[in-house]
Amino acid sequence: MKLMFIGARLFDDVALYTKNSGISTVLTESNPESPNLSLADSHYIVPRGMEHPKEIAIKEDVDGVVPLIGIDGPLFDVALLKEELERDYGLPVVASPPDAVSVSGDKVKTKKFLVENNIRTPEYNLINSGQGQELNEFPLVLKQAQGQGGKDIKIALSPDDVQAYLAQYDSALAERFLDGIEISIEILRWNGQSVPLVPVYKGRTTLDCIHPLHKIKKAPLNVENIDTHELNHTIRMIARDIGELMGVEGTSDLDLILNQADNETFVLEINTRPSGTRYLTAASCGINPLQEMVDMATGSWSADQVVKQRKEYFALEIPVGDYPSDRNSYQFREFQGENSWIIHGPKNHQRITIRGKDESNAFKTAGKLNLNLEKIQ
């Protein structure tokens, strides 16, 4: 069995798994300085775009293609590559198709999709320059149609804030700010079968737009004075239904907010790419989304099997900046037992993800690692 992977940055998450599974790996990457190139059996440095990866997949006679791309920009080209390789060569490409990516990659299209399908989402307006003075309900979240990781997002507290934003961007999506809890859940979907994984707590919403990467995150979601089992089930069903309606494939990530005022969940967006919460998912339920993509490409993936293998642990993820450890390596990307931890991420942006038998054990491990959680929070 031979698989081709597109993108080297996330390859360390699957390198050990493919090696242990006896899978031969080919890697394509546009940046010759990218890490992880040497972890594949062979690699190609190619120009940006999908034309060269397509040629290499055909030339190398691979059995499947797994794009490991964590940014939105190239996803539509990947979707077109999927369409062509699957149609003309019968070669599976573990990524979402063009229709799904077209919706997920545009926040305005996502909003319209959610509204048309009667899925609860924060109220919004599309505004242009000169309209800021007409708005009278604040705070508002101002966004651009494209962008990720908090880019080009501003919390407007007044009409003047809106005007200042529109002076920089001629138009915006203006969304009602919700005071509540940020949540993510990953969805696996392949061959018409879906498995929503574990809802992840990413912290409270803030007026200063602090990104969840800089907060302590936990899984599974647990909210005081709310039936946790019912809430997690509801979020899983929302994720499953959206994945089915959009026709996503591979792994996707749904972002929601639990509104404090009424304890209702509101969907923000869906991302048809590997999620930044994938380590928390693996720690808390024992399912590694990127490894599942490998199984999809080899034809060995089964939704029923994933459900049977799903475990219940408590997971904690802590931003640490730079932590003195020699374990930030592909060789240490597996959780060992019910009380274990891994470190991941680039220099200055490292995170430690802890698996515990329960919440108490997870925090004990954090203490042993000398992590000052109060300072981080």
Tab-separated table of C-alpha atoms in Angstrom:
chain	number	residue	atom	x	y	z
A	1	MET	CA	0.000	0.000	0.000
A	2	LYS	CA	1.333	3.404	-1.032
A	3	LEU	CA	-0.190	6.775	-0.128
A	4	MET	CA	0.672	10.297	-1.175
A	5	PHE	CA	0.412	13.148	1.324
A	6	ILE	CA	0.103	16.788	0.277
A	7	GLY	CA	1.723	19.177	2.754
A	8	ALA	CA	4.599	18.419	5.132
A	9	ARG	CA	3.693	20.563	8.156
A	10	LEU	CA	1.245	18.066	9.664
A	11	PHE	CA	2.943	14.920	8.396
A	12	ASP	CA	4.612	14.251	11.753
A	13	ASP	CA	1.130	13.461	13.106
A	14	VAL	CA	0.838	10.421	10.829
A	15	ALA	CA	4.460	9.435	10.142
A	16	LEU	CA	4.675	6.884	12.950
A	17	TYR	CA	1.215	5.502	12.192
A	18	THR	CA	1.983	4.897	8.518
A	19	LYS	CA	5.352	3.377	9.369
A	20	ASN	CA	3.826	0.980	11.897
A	21	SER	CA	1.059	0.116	9.423
A	22	GLY	CA	3.541	-0.821	6.693
A	23	ILE	CA	2.347	1.957	4.380
A	24	SER	CA	4.811	3.428	1.891
A	25	THR	CA	4.605	7.235	1.864
A	26	VAL	CA	5.196	9.904	-0.777
A	27	LEU	CA	5.117	13.552	0.309
A	28	THR	CA	4.717	16.706	-1.800
A	29	GLU	CA	5.530	20.147	-0.434
A	30	SER	CA	6.121	23.604	-1.931
A	31	ASN	CA	8.499	24.835	0.795
A	32	PRO	CA	11.958	23.210	0.648
A	33	GLU	CA	12.622	24.381	4.229
A	34	SER	CA	9.490	22.745	5.597
A	35	PRO	CA	9.901	20.342	8.535
A	36	ASN	CA	9.106	16.628	8.324
A	37	LEU	CA	10.269	16.088	4.729
A	38	SER	CA	12.661	13.348	5.776
A	39	LEU	CA	9.923	11.420	7.605
A	40	ALA	CA	8.380	10.190	4.340
A	41	ASP	CA	9.858	7.388	2.267
A	42	SER	CA	10.213	9.870	-0.586
A	43	HIS	CA	9.327	13.505	-1.113
A	44	TYR	CA	8.989	16.040	-3.924
A	45	ILE	CA	9.420	19.806	-3.758
A	46	VAL	CA	6.803	21.225	-6.136
A	47	PRO	CA	5.432	24.661	-7.099
A	48	ARG	CA	2.277	25.833	-5.352
A	49	GLY	CA	-0.949	24.448	-6.756
A	50	MET	CA	-2.255	20.937	-7.380
A	51	GLU	CA	-1.055	20.253	-10.930
A	52	HIS	CA	2.273	18.750	-9.867
A	53	PRO	CA	0.831	16.690	-6.988
A	54	LYS	CA	-1.663	15.277	-9.492
A	55	GLU	CA	1.132	14.260	-11.871
A	56	ILE	CA	3.144	12.706	-9.033
A	57	ALA	CA	0.158	10.724	-7.723
A	58	ILE	CA	-0.332	9.233	-11.186
A	59	LYS	CA	3.385	8.645	-11.811
A	60	GLU	CA	3.963	7.028	-8.410
A	61	ASP	CA	0.854	4.859	-8.869
A	62	VAL	CA	-0.297	5.552	-5.321
A	63	ASP	CA	-3.381	3.918	-3.814
A	64	GLY	CA	-4.772	7.106	-2.262
A	65	VAL	CA	-4.087	10.774	-1.570
A	66	VAL	CA	-4.310	12.456	1.835
A	67	PRO	CA	-4.073	16.274	1.811
A	68	LEU	CA	-2.681	17.504	5.154
A	69	ILE	CA	-3.475	21.168	4.644
A	70	GLY	CA	-4.459	23.217	7.687
A	71	ILE	CA	-5.138	26.547	5.944
A	72	ASP	CA	-8.143	27.558	3.862
A	73	GLY	CA	-6.445	29.062	0.788
A	74	PRO	CA	-5.596	25.889	-1.176
A	75	LEU	CA	-8.695	23.883	-0.186
A	76	PHE	CA	-10.772	24.614	-3.278
A	77	ASP	CA	-7.896	23.556	-5.553
A	78	VAL	CA	-7.601	20.386	-3.465
A	79	ALA	CA	-11.328	19.811	-3.975
A	80	LEU	CA	-10.928	20.118	-7.739
A	81	LEU	CA	-7.979	17.698	-7.589
A	82	LYS	CA	-10.187	15.264	-5.683
A	83	GLU	CA	-12.911	15.560	-8.283
A	84	GLU	CA	-10.531	14.839	-11.154
A	85	LEU	CA	-8.513	12.003	-9.592
A	86	GLU	CA	-11.584	10.193	-8.300
A	87	ARG	CA	-13.527	10.622	-11.549
A	88	ASP	CA	-10.783	9.897	-14.080
A	89	TYR	CA	-8.452	7.562	-12.166
A	90	GLY	CA	-10.554	6.001	-9.419
A	91	LEU	CA	-8.028	7.338	-6.920
A	92	PRO	CA	-9.493	8.279	-3.510
A	93	VAL	CA	-8.597	11.745	-2.225
A	94	VAL	CA	-9.496	12.224	1.441
A	95	ALA	CA	-10.827	15.776	1.303
A	96	SER	CA	-14.142	17.559	0.919
A	97	PRO	CA	-15.620	18.088	-2.574
A	98	PRO	CA	-15.964	21.497	-4.276
A	99	ASP	CA	-19.557	22.209	-3.186
A	100	ALA	CA	-18.730	21.736	0.491
A	101	VAL	CA	-15.517	23.763	0.304
A	102	SER	CA	-17.290	26.574	-1.540
A	103	VAL	CA	-19.675	26.971	1.406
A	104	SER	CA	-17.158	26.444	4.220
A	105	GLY	CA	-14.558	28.777	2.713
A	106	ASP	CA	-16.858	31.799	2.582
A	107	LYS	CA	-18.419	33.064	5.834
A	108	VAL	CA	-21.293	34.748	3.987
A	109	LYS	CA	-22.140	31.524	2.120
A	110	THR	CA	-21.873	29.634	5.404
A	111	LYS	CA	-24.365	31.993	7.043
A	112	LYS	CA	-26.817	31.633	4.171
A	113	PHE	CA	-26.436	27.841	4.257
A	114	LEU	CA	-27.180	27.762	7.997
A	115	VAL	CA	-30.213	30.047	7.702
A	116	GLU	CA	-31.631	28.146	4.699
A	117	ASN	CA	-31.378	24.894	6.642
A	118	ASN	CA	-32.955	26.323	9.816
A	119	ILE	CA	-29.757	25.887	11.835
A	120	ARG	CA	-29.421	28.356	14.697
A	121	THR	CA	-26.670	30.920	14.061
A	122	PRO	CA	-26.053	34.429	15.466
A	123	GLU	CA	-28.086	37.130	13.713
A	124	TYR	CA	-26.097	39.010	11.091
A	125	ASN	CA	-26.129	41.754	8.482
A	126	LEU	CA	-23.953	42.501	5.487
A	127	ILE	CA	-22.833	46.123	5.722
A	128	ASN	CA	-20.914	48.530	3.527
A	129	SER	CA	-19.062	51.798	4.052
A	130	GLY	CA	-21.334	54.486	5.465
A	131	GLN	CA	-23.708	52.111	7.240
A	132	GLY	CA	-21.977	52.026	10.617
A	133	GLN	CA	-24.001	54.874	12.084
A	134	GLU	CA	-27.263	53.001	11.424
A	135	LEU	CA	-26.363	50.115	13.732
A	136	ASN	CA	-27.589	50.414	17.298
A	137	GLU	CA	-27.079	47.026	18.948
A	138	PHE	CA	-23.606	46.380	20.293
A	139	PRO	CA	-21.250	44.565	20.714
A	140	LEU	CA	-21.004	43.287	17.140
A	141	VAL	CA	-18.491	40.891	15.627
A	142	LEU	CA	-17.148	42.205	12.319
A	143	LYS	CA	-15.679	39.685	9.874
A	144	GLN	CA	-14.531	39.295	6.303
A	145	ALA	CA	-15.933	36.556	4.082
A	146	GLN	CA	-12.539	34.830	3.942
A	147	GLY	CA	-10.033	34.386	6.748
A	148	GLN	CA	-9.165	32.061	9.618
A	149	GLY	CA	-7.476	32.055	12.994
A	150	GLY	CA	-9.105	35.309	14.073
A	151	LYS	CA	-7.693	37.225	11.095
A	152	ASP	CA	-9.584	40.414	10.162
A	153	ILE	CA	-12.047	40.016	13.059
A	154	LYS	CA	-12.960	42.949	15.301
A	155	ILE	CA	-15.408	43.369	18.177
A	156	ALA	CA	-17.218	46.677	17.595
A	157	LEU	CA	-18.539	48.425	20.701
A	158	SER	CA	-19.886	51.532	18.957
A	159	PRO	CA	-20.764	52.983	15.536
A	160	ASP	CA	-17.334	54.619	15.480
A	161	ASP	CA	-15.704	51.172	15.757
A	162	VAL	CA	-17.746	50.027	12.772
A	163	GLN	CA	-16.766	53.080	10.757
A	164	ALA	CA	-13.097	52.543	11.541
A	165	TYR	CA	-13.350	48.900	10.408
A	166	LEU	CA	-15.161	49.862	7.196
A	167	ALA	CA	-12.494	52.449	6.468
A	168	GLN	CA	-10.088	49.528	6.216
A	169	TYR	CA	-12.471	47.045	4.599
A	170	ASP	CA	-15.215	48.387	2.341
A	171	SER	CA	-17.720	45.784	3.558
A	172	ALA	CA	-18.208	43.360	6.433
A	173	LEU	CA	-20.327	40.632	7.896
A	174	ALA	CA	-21.688	42.092	11.151
A	175	GLU	CA	-22.710	39.354	13.581
A	176	ARG	CA	-24.342	39.620	17.015
A	177	PHE	CA	-21.790	39.027	19.767
A	178	LEU	CA	-22.754	36.177	22.081
A	179	ASP	CA	-21.515	36.018	25.648
A	180	GLY	CA	-20.894	32.355	26.196
A	181	ILE	CA	-18.637	29.353	25.677
A	182	GLU	CA	-16.715	28.546	22.497
A	183	ILE	CA	-16.998	24.931	21.371
A	184	SER	CA	-15.517	22.834	18.577
A	185	ILE	CA	-16.328	19.333	17.412
A	186	GLU	CA	-14.629	17.307	14.693
A	187	ILE	CA	-16.603	15.242	12.196
A	188	LEU	CA	-15.302	12.204	10.328
A	189	ARG	CA	-17.200	11.387	7.142
A	190	TRP	CA	-16.376	8.975	4.344
A	191	ASN	CA	-18.414	6.872	1.891
A	192	GLY	CA	-21.618	8.393	3.222
A	193	GLN	CA	-20.909	7.433	6.840
A	194	SER	CA	-20.481	10.061	9.559
A	195	VAL	CA	-19.030	10.007	13.066
A	196	PRO	CA	-19.120	13.210	15.142
A	197	LEU	CA	-16.394	12.973	17.770
A	198	VAL	CA	-16.098	14.888	21.063
A	199	PRO	CA	-17.246	18.456	21.829
A	200	VAL	CA	-14.285	20.539	23.034
A	201	TYR	CA	-14.489	23.439	25.493
A	202	LYS	CA	-12.357	26.319	24.137
A	203	GLY	CA	-13.027	28.972	26.781
A	204	ARG	CA	-15.415	31.896	27.116
A	205	THR	CA	-15.970	34.471	24.421
A	206	THR	CA	-14.112	37.727	25.076
A	207	LEU	CA	-14.430	41.301	23.860
A	208	ASP	CA	-10.690	41.438	23.134
A	209	CYS	CA	-10.839	38.562	20.613
A	210	ILE	CA	-8.410	36.258	22.430
A	211	HIS	CA	-7.963	33.247	20.153
A	212	PRO	CA	-8.652	29.796	21.664
A	213	LEU	CA	-5.050	28.798	20.873
A	214	HIS	CA	-4.034	31.073	23.754
A	215	LYS	CA	-6.510	29.598	26.237
A	216	ILE	CA	-6.695	26.413	28.269
A	217	LYS	CA	-9.032	23.975	26.506
A	218	LYS	CA	-10.769	20.866	27.820
A	219	ALA	CA	-12.655	17.853	26.532
A	220	PRO	CA	-15.253	16.572	26.745
A	221	LEU	CA	-17.405	19.649	27.210
A	222	ASN	CA	-18.730	20.036	30.735
A	223	VAL	CA	-20.864	23.030	31.743
A	224	GLU	CA	-22.130	23.699	35.247
A	225	ASN	CA	-25.894	23.423	35.831
A	226	ILE	CA	-26.491	21.839	32.414
A	227	ASP	CA	-27.109	18.165	31.631
A	228	THR	CA	-23.681	17.404	30.152
A	229	HIS	CA	-24.735	14.159	28.484
A	230	GLU	CA	-27.687	15.817	26.760
A	231	LEU	CA	-25.645	18.856	25.689
A	232	ASN	CA	-22.849	16.758	24.183
A	233	HIS	CA	-25.385	14.560	22.384
A	234	THR	CA	-27.152	17.628	20.961
A	235	ILE	CA	-23.883	19.064	19.648
A	236	ARG	CA	-22.922	15.733	18.080
A	237	MET	CA	-26.255	15.563	16.253
A	238	ILE	CA	-25.885	19.148	15.003
A	239	ALA	CA	-22.402	18.300	13.710
A	240	ARG	CA	-23.588	15.095	12.058
A	241	ASP	CA	-26.517	16.827	10.349
A	242	ILE	CA	-24.398	19.705	9.040
A	243	GLY	CA	-21.752	17.310	7.755
A	244	GLU	CA	-24.430	15.319	5.934
A	245	LEU	CA	-26.117	18.410	4.481
A	246	MET	CA	-22.824	19.860	3.215
A	247	GLY	CA	-21.437	16.534	2.045
A	248	VAL	CA	-18.066	17.001	3.777
A	249	GLU	CA	-15.489	14.216	3.536
A	250	GLY	CA	-12.388	13.318	5.509
A	251	THR	CA	-12.195	15.408	8.657
A	252	SER	CA	-13.984	18.690	9.323
A	253	ASP	CA	-14.391	20.976	12.302
A	254	LEU	CA	-17.572	22.719	13.473
A	255	ASP	CA	-17.379	25.863	15.650
A	256	LEU	CA	-20.257	26.807	17.944
A	257	ILE	CA	-21.100	29.054	20.888
A	258	LEU	CA	-23.207	28.060	23.871
A	259	ASN	CA	-25.043	31.286	24.644
A	260	GLN	CA	-25.062	32.129	28.363
A	261	ALA	CA	-28.383	33.955	28.166
A	262	ASP	CA	-30.491	30.964	27.095
A	263	ASN	CA	-28.118	27.943	27.105
A	264	GLU	CA	-28.786	27.465	23.381
A	265	THR	CA	-26.098	26.485	20.879
A	266	PHE	CA	-25.398	28.720	17.873
A	267	VAL	CA	-23.296	27.533	14.921
A	268	LEU	CA	-20.570	29.895	13.729
A	269	GLU	CA	-18.774	28.068	10.916
A	270	ILE	CA	-17.506	24.758	9.598
A	271	ASN	CA	-13.929	24.185	8.423
A	272	THR	CA	-13.256	21.426	5.897
A	273	ARG	CA	-9.683	20.773	7.016
A	274	PRO	CA	-7.755	19.290	9.963
A	275	SER	CA	-8.653	21.012	13.212
A	276	GLY	CA	-6.474	22.677	15.803
A	277	THR	CA	-8.354	20.635	18.425
A	278	ARG	CA	-7.273	17.271	16.973
A	279	TYR	CA	-4.897	16.509	19.874
A	280	LEU	CA	-7.671	17.127	22.401
A	281	THR	CA	-9.931	14.863	20.369
A	282	ALA	CA	-7.313	12.096	20.340
A	283	ALA	CA	-6.628	12.530	24.049
A	284	SER	CA	-10.260	12.494	25.160
A	285	CYS	CA	-11.811	9.818	22.944
A	286	GLY	CA	-8.845	7.836	21.627
A	287	ILE	CA	-9.598	8.651	17.973
A	288	ASN	CA	-6.877	10.479	16.029
A	289	PRO	CA	-8.586	12.289	13.115
A	290	LEU	CA	-5.507	12.362	10.877
A	291	GLN	CA	-4.906	8.653	11.366
A	292	GLU	CA	-8.547	8.091	10.443
A	293	MET	CA	-7.852	9.920	7.159
A	294	VAL	CA	-5.092	7.410	6.463
A	295	ASP	CA	-7.555	4.557	7.032
A	296	MET	CA	-10.030	6.223	4.685
A	297	ALA	CA	-7.395	6.345	1.948
A	298	THR	CA	-6.456	2.686	2.401
A	299	GLY	CA	-10.081	1.542	2.289
A	300	SER	CA	-10.003	0.157	5.831
A	301	TRP	CA	-12.134	2.855	7.487
A	302	SER	CA	-15.410	1.944	9.141
A	303	ALA	CA	-17.715	4.326	11.008
A	304	ASP	CA	-18.986	1.451	13.155
A	305	GLN	CA	-15.448	0.519	14.118
A	306	VAL	CA	-14.652	4.107	15.125
A	307	VAL	CA	-17.717	4.200	17.370
A	308	LYS	CA	-16.724	0.886	18.981
A	309	GLN	CA	-13.162	2.105	19.600
A	310	ARG	CA	-14.204	5.455	21.089
A	311	LYS	CA	-13.032	5.850	24.713
A	312	GLU	CA	-13.878	8.287	27.484
A	313	TYR	CA	-11.010	10.202	29.061
A	314	PHE	CA	-10.591	13.762	30.273
A	315	ALA	CA	-8.277	15.949	28.198
A	316	LEU	CA	-6.587	19.246	28.962
A	317	GLU	CA	-4.592	21.409	26.537
A	318	ILE	CA	-2.319	24.198	27.757
A	319	PRO	CA	-0.364	26.782	25.728
A	320	VAL	CA	3.237	26.745	26.979
A	321	GLY	CA	5.163	28.889	24.473
A	322	ASP	CA	8.476	27.046	24.689
A	323	TYR	CA	8.711	24.103	27.069
A	324	PRO	CA	12.018	22.320	27.813
A	325	SER	CA	11.412	18.847	26.414
A	326	ASP	CA	12.877	16.521	23.803
A	327	ARG	CA	9.457	14.946	23.171
A	328	ASN	CA	8.203	17.408	20.550
A	329	SER	CA	8.768	14.838	17.821
A	330	TYR	CA	6.792	12.451	15.617
A	331	GLN	CA	8.075	9.606	17.816
A	332	PHE	CA	5.975	10.909	20.739
A	333	ARG	CA	2.664	11.672	19.024
A	334	GLU	CA	0.773	8.791	20.675
A	335	PHE	CA	-0.822	8.938	24.119
A	336	GLN	CA	0.497	6.123	26.275
A	337	GLY	CA	-2.237	4.876	28.579
A	338	GLU	CA	-4.880	6.752	30.540
A	339	ASN	CA	-2.558	9.291	32.223
A	340	SER	CA	-0.128	10.638	29.633
A	341	TRP	CA	0.791	13.751	27.690
A	342	ILE	CA	2.286	14.984	24.440
A	343	ILE	CA	3.864	18.273	23.395
A	344	HIS	CA	3.360	19.720	19.936
A	345	GLY	CA	3.501	22.919	17.933
A	346	PRO	CA	6.263	25.163	16.540
A	347	LYS	CA	8.778	27.186	18.552
A	348	ASN	CA	7.132	29.907	20.684
A	349	HIS	CA	3.704	28.371	20.094
A	350	GLN	CA	3.978	24.988	21.745
A	351	ARG	CA	1.100	23.323	23.561
A	352	ILE	CA	0.895	20.378	25.924
A	353	THR	CA	-2.121	18.093	25.691
A	354	ILE	CA	-2.796	15.867	28.690
A	355	ARG	CA	-4.945	12.768	28.897
A	356	GLY	CA	-6.273	11.814	32.302
A	357	LYS	CA	-8.408	8.964	33.547
A	358	ASP	CA	-10.536	11.820	34.892
A	359	GLU	CA	-10.249	15.566	35.451
A	360	SER	CA	-8.400	15.205	38.752
A	361	ASN	CA	-5.709	13.005	37.215
A	362	ALA	CA	-5.249	15.367	34.269
A	363	PHE	CA	-4.628	18.316	36.582
A	364	LYS	CA	-2.224	16.209	38.665
A	365	THR	CA	-0.185	15.557	35.530
A	366	ALA	CA	-0.188	19.304	34.783
A	367	GLY	CA	1.166	19.892	38.279
A	368	LYS	CA	3.940	17.348	37.773
A	369	LEU	CA	4.918	19.206	34.595
A	370	ASN	CA	5.155	22.447	36.626
A	371	LEU	CA	2.504	24.189	34.517
A	372	ASN	CA	1.109	27.310	36.168
A	373	LEU	CA	-2.503	27.099	35.046
A	374	GLU	CA	-3.650	30.186	36.944
A	375	LYS	CA	-1.083	32.323	35.139
A	376	ILE	CA	-2.171	30.959	31.748
A	377	GLN	CA	-5.871	31.408	32.412
